[in-house]
Coordinates of C-alpha atoms and ligand atoms in Angstrom, one line a residue:
M318 CA 0.0 0.0 0.0
M319 CA 1.0 3.6 -0.5
E320 CA 3.2 5.0 2.2
K321 CA 1.3 7.5 4.4
T322 CA 3.5 10.7 4.6
W323 CA 2.9 14.1 5.9
R324 CA 4.4 17.5 5.1
W325 CA 6.2 18.7 8.2
F326 CA 8.1 22.0 8.2
G327 CA 10.9 21.1 10.5
P328 CA 11.7 21.5 14.2
N329 CA 9.8 24.8 14.3
D330 CA 6.6 23.2 13.1
I331 CA 3.8 23.5 15.7
I332 CA 2.9 19.9 14.9
S333 CA 5.3 17.5 16.5
L334 CA 6.7 14.3 15.2
E335 CA 5.2 12.5 18.2
T336 CA 1.8 13.7 17.2
L337 CA 2.3 12.5 13.6
R338 CA 3.2 9.1 14.8
Q339 CA 0.0 8.8 16.8
I340 CA -2.2 9.6 13.8
G341 CA -0.7 6.9 11.6
V342 CA 1.9 8.8 9.6
E343 CA 4.8 6.6 8.4
G344 CA 7.0 8.9 6.4
I345 CA 8.0 12.6 6.6
V346 CA 8.0 15.0 3.7
T347 CA 10.2 18.0 4.5
S348 CA 13.0 20.3 3.3
L349 CA 15.9 22.1 4.9
H350 CA 13.9 25.3 5.0
H351 CA 16.7 27.3 6.7
I352 CA 19.1 26.9 3.8
P353 CA 18.7 29.7 1.2
N354 CA 17.8 28.7 -2.3
G355 CA 20.8 28.0 -4.4
E356 CA 23.2 26.9 -1.6
I357 CA 24.5 23.4 -1.3
W358 CA 22.8 21.2 1.3
P359 CA 25.6 19.9 3.5
T360 CA 25.7 16.3 4.5
E361 CA 25.8 17.1 8.2
E362 CA 22.5 19.1 7.9
I363 CA 20.9 16.3 5.9
E364 CA 22.0 13.7 8.5
R365 CA 20.8 15.8 11.4
M366 CA 17.3 16.1 9.9
K367 CA 17.3 12.4 9.0
Q368 CA 18.3 11.3 12.5
L369 CA 15.7 13.6 14.1
I370 CA 13.0 12.0 12.0
E371 CA 14.2 8.5 12.5
S372 CA 14.5 8.9 16.3
H373 CA 10.7 9.2 16.3
G374 CA 10.2 5.9 14.4
L375 CA 9.5 7.6 11.1
R376 CA 11.6 8.0 7.9
W377 CA 12.5 10.9 5.7
S378 CA 10.6 9.7 2.6
V379 CA 10.5 12.8 0.3
V380 CA 12.3 16.1 0.0
E381 CA 9.7 18.8 -0.8
S382 CA 11.2 20.9 -2.2
L383 CA 14.7 21.1 -3.3
P384 CA 13.9 24.5 -4.9
V385 CA 15.2 25.3 -8.3
C386 CA 16.4 28.9 -8.4
E387 CA 14.7 31.4 -10.7
E388 CA 18.0 31.9 -12.5
I389 CA 18.1 28.2 -13.6
K390 CA 14.5 28.6 -14.9
Y391 CA 15.2 31.8 -16.9
A392 CA 18.8 30.7 -17.8
G393 CA 20.6 33.7 -16.2
P394 CA 24.4 34.0 -16.3
D395 CA 24.9 32.1 -13.0
R396 CA 22.8 29.1 -14.1
D397 CA 25.6 26.5 -14.5
R398 CA 27.1 27.3 -11.1
L399 CA 23.6 27.0 -9.5
I400 CA 23.0 23.7 -11.3
Q401 CA 26.3 22.4 -9.9
N402 CA 25.2 23.3 -6.4
Y403 CA 21.9 21.5 -7.1
I404 CA 23.9 18.4 -8.2
E405 CA 26.0 18.6 -5.0
S406 CA 22.8 18.8 -2.9
L407 CA 21.5 15.8 -4.7
R408 CA 24.7 13.9 -4.2
N409 CA 24.6 14.6 -0.5
L410 CA 21.0 13.5 -0.3
G411 CA 21.8 10.4 -2.3
K412 CA 24.6 9.4 0.0
S413 CA 22.2 9.7 3.0
G414 CA 19.6 7.6 1.3
V415 CA 17.0 10.3 0.7
W416 CA 16.0 9.5 -2.8
T417 CA 12.7 11.0 -3.7
I418 CA 12.9 14.7 -4.6
C419 CA 9.9 17.0 -5.3
Y420 CA 10.6 20.3 -7.1
N421 CA 8.8 22.6 -9.5
F422 CA 9.6 24.7 -12.5
M423 CA 6.9 27.4 -12.2
P424 CA 8.3 30.8 -12.8
V425 CA 8.0 33.3 -9.9
L426 CA 4.8 32.0 -8.2
D427 CA 4.9 28.6 -6.7
W428 CA 1.1 28.4 -6.4
A429 CA -1.7 30.8 -6.4
R430 CA -4.9 31.4 -4.3
T431 CA -6.8 34.6 -3.7
D432 CA -8.7 33.5 -0.5
L433 CA -7.1 31.4 2.2
E434 CA -10.2 31.3 4.4
Y435 CA -13.2 30.9 2.2
L436 CA -16.2 30.1 4.4
N437 CA -18.0 26.9 3.5
P438 CA -21.7 26.4 4.5
D439 CA -20.6 23.9 7.3
G440 CA -18.4 26.5 9.0
T441 CA -15.0 25.1 7.8
R442 CA -12.8 27.2 5.6
S443 CA -11.1 26.3 2.3
L444 CA -8.4 27.7 0.0
Y445 CA -10.1 29.4 -2.9
F446 CA -9.1 30.9 -6.3
N447 CA -11.4 33.7 -7.4
R448 CA -10.6 34.3 -11.0
A449 CA -12.0 37.8 -11.0
E450 CA -9.9 38.8 -7.9
F451 CA -6.8 37.4 -9.5
A452 CA -7.5 39.3 -12.7
Y453 CA -8.2 42.4 -10.6
F454 CA -4.8 42.0 -8.9
D455 CA -3.1 41.6 -12.3
I456 CA -4.7 44.6 -13.9
Y457 CA -5.2 47.1 -11.1
L458 CA -2.7 46.3 -8.4
L459 CA 0.2 44.8 -10.2
K460 CA -0.7 47.0 -13.2
R461 CA 1.0 44.6 -15.6
A462 CA 1.3 45.9 -19.1
G463 CA -1.2 44.2 -21.4
A464 CA -2.9 42.3 -18.6
A465 CA -6.4 43.3 -19.5
G466 CA -6.0 41.8 -22.9
E467 CA -5.3 38.4 -21.5
W468 CA -8.5 37.9 -19.6
D469 CA -11.9 36.8 -21.0
E470 CA -14.9 39.2 -21.2
E471 CA -16.9 37.7 -18.4
T472 CA -13.9 37.9 -16.0
L473 CA -13.3 41.5 -17.1
R474 CA -16.9 42.3 -16.3
R475 CA -16.6 40.8 -12.8
V476 CA -13.3 42.7 -12.4
E477 CA -15.1 46.0 -13.0
E478 CA -17.8 45.1 -10.5
L479 CA -15.1 44.3 -8.0
K480 CA -13.2 47.5 -8.6
S481 CA -16.2 49.5 -7.4
V482 CA -16.3 47.6 -4.0
M483 CA -12.7 46.8 -3.2
T484 CA -11.4 48.8 -0.3
P485 CA -7.7 49.6 0.4
S486 CA -7.6 46.9 3.1
D487 CA -9.2 44.4 0.6
D488 CA -6.4 45.2 -1.8
A489 CA -3.8 44.7 0.9
R490 CA -5.2 41.4 1.8
L491 CA -5.3 40.2 -1.8
I492 CA -1.7 41.2 -2.3
E493 CA -0.7 39.5 0.9
N494 CA -2.5 36.3 -0.1
I495 CA -1.1 36.1 -3.6
I496 CA 2.5 37.0 -3.2
I497 CA 3.3 36.5 0.5
K498 CA 1.2 34.1 2.5
T499 CA 1.2 31.4 -0.1
Q500 CA 4.8 31.9 -1.1
G501 CA 7.0 32.8 1.8
F502 CA 7.1 29.3 3.3
V503 CA 7.7 27.4 0.1
N504 CA 9.6 29.5 -2.2
G505 CA 11.4 32.4 -0.6
N506 CA 11.1 34.9 -3.5
I507 CA 9.0 37.2 -1.3
T508 CA 9.4 36.8 2.4
G509 CA 7.1 39.6 3.6
K510 CA 10.0 41.6 5.0
E511 CA 10.4 43.7 1.9
D512 CA 9.5 47.5 2.1
D513 CA 7.5 47.2 -1.1
P514 CA 6.7 43.6 -1.8
L515 CA 4.7 44.4 -5.0
E516 CA 7.7 46.3 -6.5
K517 CA 10.0 43.4 -5.6
F518 CA 7.5 41.1 -7.3
R519 CA 7.5 43.2 -10.4
Q520 CA 11.2 43.0 -10.6
I521 CA 11.2 39.2 -10.3
L522 CA 8.5 39.0 -13.0
S523 CA 10.6 41.2 -15.3
L524 CA 13.3 38.5 -15.3
Y525 CA 11.1 36.5 -17.5
N526 CA 10.6 39.2 -20.2
G527 CA 11.1 37.4 -23.5
I528 CA 10.9 33.9 -22.1
D529 CA 8.2 32.0 -23.8
R530 CA 7.0 28.4 -23.4
D531 CA 9.6 26.9 -25.7
T532 CA 12.4 28.7 -24.0
L533 CA 11.2 27.5 -20.6
R534 CA 10.9 24.0 -21.9
D535 CA 14.5 24.2 -23.2
N536 CA 15.7 25.4 -19.8
L537 CA 13.9 22.5 -18.1
K538 CA 15.5 20.0 -20.4
Y539 CA 18.9 21.5 -19.9
F540 CA 18.5 21.3 -16.2
L541 CA 17.2 17.7 -16.3
E542 CA 20.0 16.5 -18.6
A543 CA 22.6 18.1 -16.3
I544 CA 21.3 16.3 -13.1
M545 CA 20.4 12.9 -14.6
P546 CA 23.9 11.4 -14.1
V547 CA 23.9 12.0 -10.3
C548 CA 20.3 10.8 -10.2
R549 CA 21.3 7.5 -11.9
E550 CA 24.3 7.1 -9.7
Y551 CA 22.2 7.2 -6.5
D552 CA 18.8 6.1 -7.9
I553 CA 17.3 9.5 -7.1
R554 CA 13.8 10.0 -8.4
M555 CA 13.0 13.5 -9.5
C556 CA 9.4 14.4 -9.2
I557 CA 8.2 17.6 -10.9
H558 CA 5.2 19.2 -9.4
P559 CA 2.5 20.4 -11.8
D560 CA 1.6 24.0 -12.2
D561 CA -0.9 25.2 -9.6
P562 CA -3.3 26.3 -11.0
P563 CA -2.7 24.5 -14.3
M564 CA -2.9 27.5 -16.6
Q565 CA -0.9 30.5 -17.8
I566 CA -0.9 33.4 -15.3
L567 CA 0.6 36.9 -15.1
G568 CA 2.0 36.5 -18.6
L569 CA 4.4 33.8 -17.4
P570 CA 4.9 30.6 -19.4
R571 CA 3.8 27.4 -17.5
I572 CA 4.8 24.1 -18.9
V573 CA 3.4 21.4 -16.6
S574 CA -0.3 22.1 -16.9
C575 CA -1.9 19.3 -18.9
A576 CA -1.3 15.8 -20.2
D577 CA 0.5 16.9 -23.3
D578 CA 2.9 19.0 -21.2
I579 CA 3.7 16.0 -19.0
E580 CA 4.1 13.7 -22.0
W581 CA 6.5 16.3 -23.5
M582 CA 8.7 16.6 -20.4
L583 CA 8.9 12.8 -19.8
N584 CA 9.8 12.2 -23.4
A585 CA 12.3 15.1 -23.5
V586 CA 14.4 13.2 -21.0
P587 CA 13.3 9.6 -21.2
D588 CA 15.0 8.3 -18.1
P589 CA 12.8 6.8 -15.3
H590 CA 14.6 9.1 -12.8
N591 CA 12.9 12.0 -14.5
G592 CA 9.4 11.6 -13.1
I593 CA 6.4 13.5 -11.7
T594 CA 4.7 14.3 -8.5
F595 CA 1.1 13.4 -9.3
C596 CA -0.6 16.4 -7.6
A597 CA -4.3 15.5 -8.0
G598 CA -5.3 18.8 -6.5
S599 CA -3.4 21.0 -8.9
L600 CA -4.4 19.0 -11.9
S601 CA -8.1 18.9 -10.9
A602 CA -8.2 22.7 -10.9
G603 CA -8.1 22.7 -14.7
S604 CA -11.3 21.7 -16.6
H605 CA -9.1 20.4 -19.4
N606 CA -7.6 17.7 -17.1
D607 CA -9.3 14.3 -16.8
V608 CA -7.4 13.4 -13.6
P609 CA -8.2 9.7 -13.4
A610 CA -7.2 9.3 -17.1
M611 CA -3.9 11.1 -16.4
A612 CA -3.2 8.9 -13.5
R613 CA -3.6 5.8 -15.7
R614 CA -1.4 7.3 -18.3
F615 CA 1.5 8.6 -16.1
A616 CA 1.4 6.2 -13.1
D617 CA 4.6 4.4 -14.2
R618 CA 6.6 7.6 -14.1
T619 CA 5.0 8.9 -10.9
W620 CA 7.2 8.7 -7.8
F621 CA 5.2 10.8 -5.3
I622 CA 1.5 11.5 -4.9
H623 CA -0.4 14.5 -3.5
L624 CA -4.0 13.6 -2.8
R625 CA -6.4 16.5 -2.8
S626 CA -9.3 17.5 -5.0
C627 CA -10.8 20.7 -6.4
E628 CA -14.2 21.7 -7.5
I629 CA -14.5 24.2 -10.5
L630 CA -17.4 26.6 -10.4
P631 CA -19.3 27.8 -13.5
N632 CA -17.6 31.2 -13.4
G633 CA -14.1 29.7 -13.5
D634 CA -13.3 30.0 -9.8
F635 CA -12.1 26.9 -8.0
R636 CA -12.1 25.8 -4.5
E637 CA -10.5 23.0 -2.6
A638 CA -13.2 20.3 -2.1
S639 CA -13.3 17.6 0.5
H640 CA -10.8 14.8 -0.1
L641 CA -13.7 12.5 -1.1
G642 CA -15.4 15.0 -3.3
G643 CA -14.4 17.3 -6.2
R644 CA -13.1 16.4 -9.6
A645 CA -10.0 14.4 -8.7
D646 CA -11.8 11.1 -7.8
I647 CA -9.3 10.0 -5.2
I648 CA -10.9 6.6 -4.8
S649 CA -10.1 5.8 -8.5
L650 CA -6.6 7.3 -8.2
V651 CA -5.7 5.1 -5.2
R652 CA -6.8 2.0 -7.2
T653 CA -4.9 3.1 -10.3
F654 CA -1.6 3.8 -8.4
E655 CA -1.9 0.6 -6.4
T656 CA -2.4 -1.4 -9.6
I657 CA 0.3 0.2 -11.7
N658 CA 2.9 1.4 -9.3
P659 CA 2.2 0.2 -5.8
G660 CA 3.7 1.5 -2.6
L661 CA 4.5 5.1 -3.6
P662 CA 4.8 7.8 -0.9
M663 CA 1.5 9.7 -0.7
R664 CA 0.6 12.8 1.4
V665 CA -2.7 14.3 1.8
D666 CA -2.3 17.8 0.5
H667 CA -3.8 20.8 2.2
G668 CA -6.8 20.5 4.5
R669 CA -9.7 22.6 5.6
L670 CA -9.4 25.0 8.4
M671 CA -11.6 23.7 11.1
L672 CA -12.2 23.2 14.9
D673 CA -9.7 25.2 16.8
D674 CA -7.0 25.5 14.1
A675 CA -7.8 29.1 13.1
G676 CA -5.3 31.7 14.3
K677 CA -2.6 29.3 15.3
G678 CA -0.2 30.5 12.6
Y679 CA -0.2 27.4 10.4
N680 CA 1.1 27.9 6.9
A681 CA -1.8 28.4 4.4
G682 CA -3.3 25.0 3.6
Y683 CA -1.3 23.2 6.3
S684 CA -3.4 23.3 9.5
F685 CA -3.7 20.2 11.6
H686 CA -7.3 19.0 12.0
G687 CA -8.3 19.3 8.3
R688 CA -5.3 17.3 7.2
M689 CA -5.8 14.7 9.9
L690 CA -9.4 14.3 8.9
A691 CA -8.3 13.9 5.2
L692 CA -5.6 11.4 6.2
G693 CA -8.3 9.4 8.0
Q694 CA -10.5 9.5 4.9
V695 CA -7.8 8.5 2.6
D696 CA -6.5 5.8 4.9
G697 CA -10.0 4.3 4.8
V698 CA -10.0 4.4 1.0
M699 CA -6.6 2.7 0.9
A700 CA -7.7 -0.1 3.2
T701 CA -10.9 -0.7 1.2
V702 CA -9.1 -0.7 -2.2
S703 CA -6.5 -3.0 -0.8
R704 CA -9.1 -5.5 0.5
Y705 CA -11.0 -5.2 -2.8
M706 CA -7.8 -5.8 -4.9
S707 CA -7.0 -8.9 -2.9
N708 CA -10.4 -10.3 -3.8
K709 CA -11.5 -10.5 -0.2
L710 CA -14.4 -8.1 -0.5
Ligands
DNO1479 C1 1.6 24.0 -1.9 C2 2.5 23.0 -2.5 C3 3.6 23.6 -3.4 C4 4.7 22.5 -3.7 C5 5.8 22.9 -4.5 C6 6.7 21.8 -4.9 O1 0.9 23.8 -1.0 O2 1.8 22.0 -3.1 O3 4.2 24.6 -2.7 O4 5.2 22.1 -2.5 O5 5.3 23.5 -5.7 O6 7.9 22.2 -5.4

């Protein structure tokens, strides 16, 4: 059966490893969050983390993420040195036996939501992407040249409605959600300590002027070809995370948004060490993605799974559904992966904000009770599928 893992943010995480053990977690997904992007992860630091995890009867199953610097993505002058550093980090992880690495190749924004506490009828709160609010941010707050021309008419109509009701504090909240609260803990481009985060954000965006889809694809291929030798040497499985949401945003190219994209990147470097993180949540936020069909197609090159599910609303907004609802069809996914590529590490991704979790300072999407409930649900699905597959049901 899939290995039940949990994203844990290191010794400063409010949720302890003891707690995780008690709720049935087997493996830990974490990163060396204190090491700045682009620096080599030293063996001693990797070993310290590994031993801490193992001393609680768990294992360090997956690194999420070993971040790829922007400069590698847009192919800046320092790219080869940064790739060498990446290779050294992989070598050190390989020597310590940490062999599954999640990363992404999304320019600038690691993931995007407009509302981190969208109120559901039952009183829980979800992460939500309001298409009109995002377009409003793009056009009126970021003031990106040409932005208005990239949105459809219906969204632009909603944007004008919004414009008449948004207050300065609504604007500030939107900026904070899009470029700080969702980013600071995963990416490090914007930490929230900047005097003018929006201006800093514009500067980072401008690094991608002139970079289109094909160029970004070339840069991904260049990066993967450079790291494959060390991956082969230590049997390291690289797992690219799909774009979240799976569409073009802010004029940036995104190249892992649909089945054709995934097919392209797997074929561009046809080595099994070049694989994917099957993030059912990200993929299900795109109406063009048939998630169960994609799982069947790519299960043999999947090395890590994020179980989560989105619901797309008629106006193009999406919200994170319950782990048993939405478009992803987690029951079907568990059966597919257990049939084609059994035993992969899986973590439930995100969870609703519920019970007494609000206000405790959890990273957006990573509160305790919602994730624990989701893990319980998925655990039940896994047990049922397993029994069914062994013909005892
Ligand atoms: C958000 C996460 C992403 C993911 C990275 C992987 O909750 O799914 O931040 O960890 O994109 O590199």
